[in-house]
Tab-separated table of C-alpha atoms in Angstrom:
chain	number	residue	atom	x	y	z
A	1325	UNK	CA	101.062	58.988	104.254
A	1326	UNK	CA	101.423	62.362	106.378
A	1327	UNK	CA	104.788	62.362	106.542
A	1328	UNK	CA	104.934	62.289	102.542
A	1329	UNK	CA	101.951	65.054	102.140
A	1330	UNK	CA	104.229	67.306	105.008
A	1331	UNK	CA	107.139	66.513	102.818
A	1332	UNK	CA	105.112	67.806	99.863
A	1333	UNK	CA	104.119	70.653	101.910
A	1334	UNK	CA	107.569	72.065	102.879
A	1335	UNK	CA	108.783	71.454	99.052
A	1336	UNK	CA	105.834	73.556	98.116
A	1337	UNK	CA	106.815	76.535	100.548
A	1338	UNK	CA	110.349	76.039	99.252
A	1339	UNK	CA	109.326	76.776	95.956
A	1340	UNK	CA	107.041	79.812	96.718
A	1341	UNK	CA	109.732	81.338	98.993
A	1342	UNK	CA	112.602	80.729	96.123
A	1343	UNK	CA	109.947	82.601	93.016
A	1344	UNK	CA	109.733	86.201	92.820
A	1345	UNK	CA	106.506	86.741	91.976
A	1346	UNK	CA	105.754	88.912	88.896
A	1347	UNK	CA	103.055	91.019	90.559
A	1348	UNK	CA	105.013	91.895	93.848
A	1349	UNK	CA	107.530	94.695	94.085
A	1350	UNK	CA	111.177	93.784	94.321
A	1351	UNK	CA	111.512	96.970	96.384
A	1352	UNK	CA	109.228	100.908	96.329
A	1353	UNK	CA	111.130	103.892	96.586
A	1354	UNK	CA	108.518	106.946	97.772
A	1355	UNK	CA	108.652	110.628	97.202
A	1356	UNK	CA	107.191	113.767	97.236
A	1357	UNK	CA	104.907	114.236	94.204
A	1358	UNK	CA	104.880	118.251	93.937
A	1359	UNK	CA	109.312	118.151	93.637
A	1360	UNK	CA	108.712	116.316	90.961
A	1361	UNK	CA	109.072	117.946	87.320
A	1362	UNK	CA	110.196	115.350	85.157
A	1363	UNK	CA	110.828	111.989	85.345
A	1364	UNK	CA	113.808	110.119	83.574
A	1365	UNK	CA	113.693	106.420	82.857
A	1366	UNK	CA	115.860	103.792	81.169
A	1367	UNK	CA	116.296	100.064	81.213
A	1368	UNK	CA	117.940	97.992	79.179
A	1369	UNK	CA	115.300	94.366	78.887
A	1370	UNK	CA	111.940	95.655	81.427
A	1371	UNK	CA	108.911	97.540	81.283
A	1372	UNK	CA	107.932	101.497	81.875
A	1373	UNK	CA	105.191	102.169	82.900
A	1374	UNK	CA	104.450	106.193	84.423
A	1375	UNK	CA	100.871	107.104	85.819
A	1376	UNK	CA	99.460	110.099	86.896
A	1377	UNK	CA	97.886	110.516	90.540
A	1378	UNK	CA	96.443	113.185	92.381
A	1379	UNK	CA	97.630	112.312	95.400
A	1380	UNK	CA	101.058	114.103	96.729
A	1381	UNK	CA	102.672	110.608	96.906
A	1382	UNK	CA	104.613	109.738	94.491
A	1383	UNK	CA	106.468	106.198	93.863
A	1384	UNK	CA	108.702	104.249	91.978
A	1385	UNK	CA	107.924	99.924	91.944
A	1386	UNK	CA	111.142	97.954	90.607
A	1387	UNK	CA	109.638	94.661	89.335
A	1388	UNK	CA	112.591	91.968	88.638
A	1389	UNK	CA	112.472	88.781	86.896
A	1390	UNK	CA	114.883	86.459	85.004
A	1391	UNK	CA	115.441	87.636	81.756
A	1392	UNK	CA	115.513	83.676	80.627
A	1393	UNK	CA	112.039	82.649	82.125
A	1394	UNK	CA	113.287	79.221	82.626
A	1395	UNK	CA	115.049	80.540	85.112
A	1396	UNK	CA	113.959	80.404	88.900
A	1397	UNK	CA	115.765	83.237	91.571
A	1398	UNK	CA	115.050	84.417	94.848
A	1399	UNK	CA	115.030	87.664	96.029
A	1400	UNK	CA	118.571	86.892	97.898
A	1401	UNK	CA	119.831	85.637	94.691
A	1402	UNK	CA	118.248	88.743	92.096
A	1403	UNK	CA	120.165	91.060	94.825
A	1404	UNK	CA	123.283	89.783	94.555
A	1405	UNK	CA	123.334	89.704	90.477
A	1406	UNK	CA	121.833	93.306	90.847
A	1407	UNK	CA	124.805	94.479	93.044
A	1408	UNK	CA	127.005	92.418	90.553
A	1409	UNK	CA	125.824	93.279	87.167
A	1410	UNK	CA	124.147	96.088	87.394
A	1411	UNK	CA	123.729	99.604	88.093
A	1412	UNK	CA	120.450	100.851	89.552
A	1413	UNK	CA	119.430	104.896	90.452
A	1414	UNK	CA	116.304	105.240	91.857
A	1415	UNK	CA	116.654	109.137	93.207
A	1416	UNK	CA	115.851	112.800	93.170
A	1417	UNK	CA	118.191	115.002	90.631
A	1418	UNK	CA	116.911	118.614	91.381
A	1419	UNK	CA	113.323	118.408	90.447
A	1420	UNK	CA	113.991	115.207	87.810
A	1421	UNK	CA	113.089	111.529	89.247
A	1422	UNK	CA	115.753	109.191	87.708
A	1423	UNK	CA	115.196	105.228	87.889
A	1424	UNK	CA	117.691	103.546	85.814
A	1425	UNK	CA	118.454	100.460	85.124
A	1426	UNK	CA	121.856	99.495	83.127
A	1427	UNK	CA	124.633	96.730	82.774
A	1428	UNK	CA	127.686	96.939	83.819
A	1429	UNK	CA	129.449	95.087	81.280
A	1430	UNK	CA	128.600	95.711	77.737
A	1431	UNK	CA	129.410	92.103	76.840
A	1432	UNK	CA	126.769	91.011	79.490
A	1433	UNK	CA	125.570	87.419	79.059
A	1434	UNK	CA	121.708	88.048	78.228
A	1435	UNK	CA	120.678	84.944	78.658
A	1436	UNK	CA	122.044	84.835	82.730
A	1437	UNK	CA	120.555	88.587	82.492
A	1438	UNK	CA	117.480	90.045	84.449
A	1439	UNK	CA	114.573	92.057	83.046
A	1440	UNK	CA	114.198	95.176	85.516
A	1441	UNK	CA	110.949	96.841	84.772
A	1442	UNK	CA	109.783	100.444	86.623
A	1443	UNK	CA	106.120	100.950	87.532
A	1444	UNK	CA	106.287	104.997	88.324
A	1445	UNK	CA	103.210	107.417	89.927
A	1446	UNK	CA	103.837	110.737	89.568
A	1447	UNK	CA	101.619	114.190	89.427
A	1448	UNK	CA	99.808	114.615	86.358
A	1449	UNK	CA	101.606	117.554	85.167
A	1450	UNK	CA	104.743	115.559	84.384
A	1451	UNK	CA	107.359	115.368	81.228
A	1452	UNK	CA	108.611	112.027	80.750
A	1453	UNK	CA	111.859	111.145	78.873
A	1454	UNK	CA	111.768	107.121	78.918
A	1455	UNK	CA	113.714	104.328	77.169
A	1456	UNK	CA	113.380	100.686	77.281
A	1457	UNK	CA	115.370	98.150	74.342
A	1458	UNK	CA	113.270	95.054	74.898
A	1459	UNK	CA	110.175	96.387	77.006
A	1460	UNK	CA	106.524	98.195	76.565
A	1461	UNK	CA	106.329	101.696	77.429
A	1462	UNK	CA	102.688	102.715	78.982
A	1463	UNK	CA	101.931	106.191	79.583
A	1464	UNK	CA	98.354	107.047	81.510
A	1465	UNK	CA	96.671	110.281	83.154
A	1466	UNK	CA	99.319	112.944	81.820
A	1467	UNK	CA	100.124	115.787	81.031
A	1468	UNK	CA	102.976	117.730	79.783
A	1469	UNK	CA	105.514	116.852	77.155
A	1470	UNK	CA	106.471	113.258	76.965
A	1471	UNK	CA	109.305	111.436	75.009
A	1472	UNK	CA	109.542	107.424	74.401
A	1473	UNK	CA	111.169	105.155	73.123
A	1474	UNK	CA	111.082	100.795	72.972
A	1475	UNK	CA	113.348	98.673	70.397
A	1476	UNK	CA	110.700	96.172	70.471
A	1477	UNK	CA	107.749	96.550	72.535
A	1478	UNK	CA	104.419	98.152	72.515
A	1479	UNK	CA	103.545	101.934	73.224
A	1480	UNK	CA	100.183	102.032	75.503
A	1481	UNK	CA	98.055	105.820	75.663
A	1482	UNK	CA	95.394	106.123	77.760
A	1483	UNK	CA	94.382	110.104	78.841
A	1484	UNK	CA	97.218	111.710	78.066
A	1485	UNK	CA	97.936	115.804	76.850
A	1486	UNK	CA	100.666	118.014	75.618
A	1487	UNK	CA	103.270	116.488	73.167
A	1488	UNK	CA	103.679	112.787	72.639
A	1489	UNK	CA	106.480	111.597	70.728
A	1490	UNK	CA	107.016	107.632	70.631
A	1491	UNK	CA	108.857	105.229	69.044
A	1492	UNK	CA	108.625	101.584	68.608
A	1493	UNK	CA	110.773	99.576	66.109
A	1494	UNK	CA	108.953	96.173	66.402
A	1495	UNK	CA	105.552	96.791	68.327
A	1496	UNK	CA	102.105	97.634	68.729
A	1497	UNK	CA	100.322	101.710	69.251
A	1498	UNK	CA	97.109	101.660	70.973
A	1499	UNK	CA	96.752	105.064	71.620
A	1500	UNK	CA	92.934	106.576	73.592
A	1501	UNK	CA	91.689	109.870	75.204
A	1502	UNK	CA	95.121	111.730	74.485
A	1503	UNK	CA	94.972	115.471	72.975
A	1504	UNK	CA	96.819	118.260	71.951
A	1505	UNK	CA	100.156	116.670	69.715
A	1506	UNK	CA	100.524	113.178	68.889
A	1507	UNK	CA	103.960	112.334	66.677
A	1508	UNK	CA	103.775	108.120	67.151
A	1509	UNK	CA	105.922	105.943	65.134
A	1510	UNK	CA	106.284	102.157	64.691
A	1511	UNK	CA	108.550	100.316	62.168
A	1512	UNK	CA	106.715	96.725	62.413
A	1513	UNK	CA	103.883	97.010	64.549
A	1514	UNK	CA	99.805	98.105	63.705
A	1515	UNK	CA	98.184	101.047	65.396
A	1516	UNK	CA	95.286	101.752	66.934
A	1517	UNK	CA	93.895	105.231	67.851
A	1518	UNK	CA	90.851	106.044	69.440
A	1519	UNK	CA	88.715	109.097	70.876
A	1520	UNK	CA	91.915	111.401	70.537
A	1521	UNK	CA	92.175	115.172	69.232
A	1522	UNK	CA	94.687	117.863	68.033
A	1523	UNK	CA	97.880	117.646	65.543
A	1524	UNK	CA	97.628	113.600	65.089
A	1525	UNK	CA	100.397	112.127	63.085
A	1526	UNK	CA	100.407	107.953	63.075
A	1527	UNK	CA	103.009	106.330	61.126
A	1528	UNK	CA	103.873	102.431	60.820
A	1529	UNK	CA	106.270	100.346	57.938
A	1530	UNK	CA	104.756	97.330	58.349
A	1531	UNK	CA	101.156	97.220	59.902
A	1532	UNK	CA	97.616	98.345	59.736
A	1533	UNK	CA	95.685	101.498	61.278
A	1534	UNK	CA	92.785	101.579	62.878
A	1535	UNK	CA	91.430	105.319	63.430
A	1536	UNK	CA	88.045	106.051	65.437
A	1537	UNK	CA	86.388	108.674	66.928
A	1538	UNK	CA	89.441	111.169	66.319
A	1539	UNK	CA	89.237	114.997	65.769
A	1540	UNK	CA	91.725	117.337	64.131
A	1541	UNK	CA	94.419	117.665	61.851
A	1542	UNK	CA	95.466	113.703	61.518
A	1543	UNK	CA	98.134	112.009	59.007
A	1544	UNK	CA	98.014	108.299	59.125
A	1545	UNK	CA	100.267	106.067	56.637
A	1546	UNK	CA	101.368	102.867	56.641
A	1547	UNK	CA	103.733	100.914	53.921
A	1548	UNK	CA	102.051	97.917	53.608
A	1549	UNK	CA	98.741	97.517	55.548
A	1550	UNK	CA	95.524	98.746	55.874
A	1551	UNK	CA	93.425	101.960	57.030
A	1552	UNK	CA	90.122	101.562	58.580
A	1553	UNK	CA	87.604	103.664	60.865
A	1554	UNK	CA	85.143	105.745	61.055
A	1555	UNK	CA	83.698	108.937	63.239
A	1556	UNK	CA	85.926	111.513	61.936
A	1557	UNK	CA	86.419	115.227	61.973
A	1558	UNK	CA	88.624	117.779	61.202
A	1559	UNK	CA	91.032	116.903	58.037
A	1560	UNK	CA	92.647	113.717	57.635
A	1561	UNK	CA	95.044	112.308	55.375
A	1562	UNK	CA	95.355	108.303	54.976
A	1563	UNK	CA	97.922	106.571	52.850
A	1564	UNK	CA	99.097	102.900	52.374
A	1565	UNK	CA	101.325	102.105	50.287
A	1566	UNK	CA	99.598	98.370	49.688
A	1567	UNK	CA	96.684	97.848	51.498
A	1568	UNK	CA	93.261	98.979	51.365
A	1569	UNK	CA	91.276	102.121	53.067
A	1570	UNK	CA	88.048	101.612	54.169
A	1571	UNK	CA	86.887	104.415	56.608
A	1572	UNK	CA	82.839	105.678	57.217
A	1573	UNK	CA	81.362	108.263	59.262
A	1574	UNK	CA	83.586	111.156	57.991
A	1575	UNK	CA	82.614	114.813	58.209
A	1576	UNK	CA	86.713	116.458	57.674
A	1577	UNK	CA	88.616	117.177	54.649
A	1578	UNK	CA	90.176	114.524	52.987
A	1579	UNK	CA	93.221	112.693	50.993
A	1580	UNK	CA	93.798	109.176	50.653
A	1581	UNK	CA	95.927	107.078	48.044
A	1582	UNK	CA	96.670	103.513	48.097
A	1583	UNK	CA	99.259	101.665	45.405
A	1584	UNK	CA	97.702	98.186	45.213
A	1585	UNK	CA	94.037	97.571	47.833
A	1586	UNK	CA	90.641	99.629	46.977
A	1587	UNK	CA	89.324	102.880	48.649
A	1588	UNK	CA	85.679	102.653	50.111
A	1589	UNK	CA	84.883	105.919	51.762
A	1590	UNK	CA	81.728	107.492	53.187
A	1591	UNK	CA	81.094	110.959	53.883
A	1592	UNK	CA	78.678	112.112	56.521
A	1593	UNK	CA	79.731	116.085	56.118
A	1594	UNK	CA	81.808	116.949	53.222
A	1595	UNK	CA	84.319	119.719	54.553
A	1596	UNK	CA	86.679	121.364	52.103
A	1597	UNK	CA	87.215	119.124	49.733
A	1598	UNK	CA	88.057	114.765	49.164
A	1599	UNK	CA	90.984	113.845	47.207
A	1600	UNK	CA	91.519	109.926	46.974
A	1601	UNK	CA	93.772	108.167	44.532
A	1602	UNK	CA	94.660	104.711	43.302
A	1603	UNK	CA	96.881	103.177	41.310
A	1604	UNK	CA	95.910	99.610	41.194
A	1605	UNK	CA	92.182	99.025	42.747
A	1606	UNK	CA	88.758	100.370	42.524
A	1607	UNK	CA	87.513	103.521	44.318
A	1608	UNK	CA	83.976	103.621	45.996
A	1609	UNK	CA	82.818	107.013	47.471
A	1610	UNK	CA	79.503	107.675	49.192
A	1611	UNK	CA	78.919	111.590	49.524
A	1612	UNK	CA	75.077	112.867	50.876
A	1613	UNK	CA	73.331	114.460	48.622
A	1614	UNK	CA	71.781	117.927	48.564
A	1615	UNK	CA	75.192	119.661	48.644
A	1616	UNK	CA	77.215	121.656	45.974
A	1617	UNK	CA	80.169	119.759	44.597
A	1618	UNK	CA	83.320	120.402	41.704
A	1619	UNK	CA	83.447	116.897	40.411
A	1620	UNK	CA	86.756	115.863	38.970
A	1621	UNK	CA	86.887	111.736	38.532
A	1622	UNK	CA	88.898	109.241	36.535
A	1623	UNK	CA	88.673	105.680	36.324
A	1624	UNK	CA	88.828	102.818	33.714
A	1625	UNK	CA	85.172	103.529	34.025
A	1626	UNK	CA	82.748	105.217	36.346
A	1627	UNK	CA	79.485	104.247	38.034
A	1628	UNK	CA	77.596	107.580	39.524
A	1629	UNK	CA	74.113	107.139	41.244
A	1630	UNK	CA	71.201	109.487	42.299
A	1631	UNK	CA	73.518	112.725	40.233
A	1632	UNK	CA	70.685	115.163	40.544
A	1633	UNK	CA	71.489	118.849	39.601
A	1634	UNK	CA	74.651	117.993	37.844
A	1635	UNK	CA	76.378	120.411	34.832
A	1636	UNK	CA	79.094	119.202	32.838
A	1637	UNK	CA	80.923	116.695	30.973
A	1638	UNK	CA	80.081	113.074	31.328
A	1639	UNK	CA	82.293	110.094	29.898
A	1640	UNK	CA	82.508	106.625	30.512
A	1641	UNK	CA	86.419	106.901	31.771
A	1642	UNK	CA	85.903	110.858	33.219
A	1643	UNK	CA	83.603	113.299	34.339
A	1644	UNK	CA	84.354	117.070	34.915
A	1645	UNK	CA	81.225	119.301	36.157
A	1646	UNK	CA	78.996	120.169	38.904
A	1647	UNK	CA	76.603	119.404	41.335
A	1648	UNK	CA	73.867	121.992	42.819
A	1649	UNK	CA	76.043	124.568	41.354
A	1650	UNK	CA	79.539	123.048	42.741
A	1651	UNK	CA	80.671	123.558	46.543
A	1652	UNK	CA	83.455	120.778	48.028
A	1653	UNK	CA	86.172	119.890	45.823
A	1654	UNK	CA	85.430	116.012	45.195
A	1655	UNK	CA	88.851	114.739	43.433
A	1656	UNK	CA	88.835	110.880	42.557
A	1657	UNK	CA	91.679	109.087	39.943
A	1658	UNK	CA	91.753	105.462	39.928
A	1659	UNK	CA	94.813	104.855	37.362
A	1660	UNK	CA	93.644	101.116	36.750
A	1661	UNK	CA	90.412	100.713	38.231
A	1662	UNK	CA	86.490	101.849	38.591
A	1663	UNK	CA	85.185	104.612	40.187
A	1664	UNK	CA	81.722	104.652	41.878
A	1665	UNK	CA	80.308	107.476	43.205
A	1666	UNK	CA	76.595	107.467	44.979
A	1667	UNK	CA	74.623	110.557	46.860
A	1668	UNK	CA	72.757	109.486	49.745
């Protein structure tokens, strides 16, 4: 009996030595945070990941793994297929850290191939320029102007400034504490941005946005999902192409349109003016009252509460006038459906 549960023993340590384990390092490169400017990463099936410090060390982690995960290597085995198949720069070009990851051979067998992913620490004051085809790219505690790209993962914000511009084609945004310019982009994926400021622009094909807590100019769209939130200031613009918009808690200017779902929309602090449009659902818009308004809605028919202090035209299918001697521009067509309007 203790000869088989030592035999079981030794198979076990086998095992452990022959997995590369997810969490460790394959190998850490160190440098001098304040030479570094910019940093330039690429790989071809990993992760990115770059992370401000404000320490002066500065580091790159190369995490390996097989790209088939029914594969098993060791780290004797992943260093001969790197020094066969692939090219790998970790190293200082002027004031621009490069860690790259690429193939050799174009006509590479993927499914023999490894996933190389780059866990990077830099200063804070960093520009990024970083590309991954199969990975995430996550971006935290930066600042400066930062360029991204993933085929098919997901694009992770947290505290970032200066100008963001990302690109997904398949994945998730969750986007949180970033400022100044935000240009994000995914063809597939949904969004989700939260307790950000400054020139906001959100755009996905496929999935739904979620906006919360956000101040500035902001443009979210999507072609086929929804737009929810709340706690917003500044102007906004929110369009879907199919879905619905629901969004409370607003005190900015305002356009939305959807083609097909309903608007419901609640305004804390009317600011310049609401324009919302629909061509196939029913608009529902909550304004507070005591405040001057130039009313302009249409809808197969209308539904207006608490319309103190109003001047003007009133039909079942339009109304044209004023409220408390007019004020914010208040803008509502609903090509198909009802309109409700209520002053709280």
């Amino acid at each position: 009996m203790k000869k088989i549960l030592m035999s079981l023993l030794i198979l076990s340590a086998a095992a452990t030595t022959k997995a590369q384990d997810s969490k460790t390092p394959f190998s850490t490169r160190n440098f001098s945070a304040s030479a570094i400017k910019s940093v330039e990463s690429t790989t071809s099936g990993g992760n990115i990941s770059v992370s401000g410090t404000a320490t002066g060390q500065a580091a790159v982690e190369i995490y390996i793994q097989p790209g088939n995960s029914r594969k098993n290597y060791s780290k004797d085995e992943i260093q001969k297929k790197l020094n066969d198949d692939y090219d790998l720069r970790v190293e200082m070009e002027g004031s621009k850290l490069i860690a790259i990851a690429k193939p050799k051979k174009r006509n590479m067998d993927w499914n023999d191939a490894l996933s190389i992913s780059f866990k990077i620490t830099v200063a804070k004051a960093t520009n990024t320029n970083l590309t991954t085809s199969g990975g995430n790219v996550s971006l935290n505690n930066l600042n400066g102007t930062q360029d991204f790209t993933t085929s098919g993962g997901n694009l992770n914000i947290d505290q970032v400034g200066g100008k963001l511009n990302g690109r997904t084609s398949g994945g998730n945004i969750n986007v949180k504490n970033a400022t100044d310019y935000l240009d994000l982009t995914t063809s597939g994926g949904n969004i989700d941005a939260e307790s950000c400021s400054g020139e906001i622009k959100l755009s996905t094909s496929g999935g739904n946005v979620s906006l919360n807590q956000l101040k500035g100019n902001i443009d979210a769209t999507t072609s086929g999902g929804n737009v929810k939130g709340g706690s917003i200031s500044g102007e906004l613009e929110a369009h879907t192409s199919g879905g619905s918009v629901r969004l409370d808690g607003l005190a900015c200017a305002l356009s939305a349109s959807t083609s097909g779902g309903s608007i419901d929309i609640a305004i804390v602090e009317p600011v310049k003016f609401v324009k919302l449009s629909n061509s196939g659902g029913n608009i529902a818009l909550s304004l507070p009252a005591g405040k001057g308004y130039d009313l302009r809605l249409s809808g197969s028919k209308i539904k207006t509460e608490n319309f103190a202090n109003f001047k003007g035209d009133i039909e079942e299918d339009e109304i044209d006038g004023t409220i408390n001697g007019g004020g914010v521009a208040v803008t509502v067509r609903a090509s198909s459906g009802r309109v409700s309007v209520t002053m709280k």
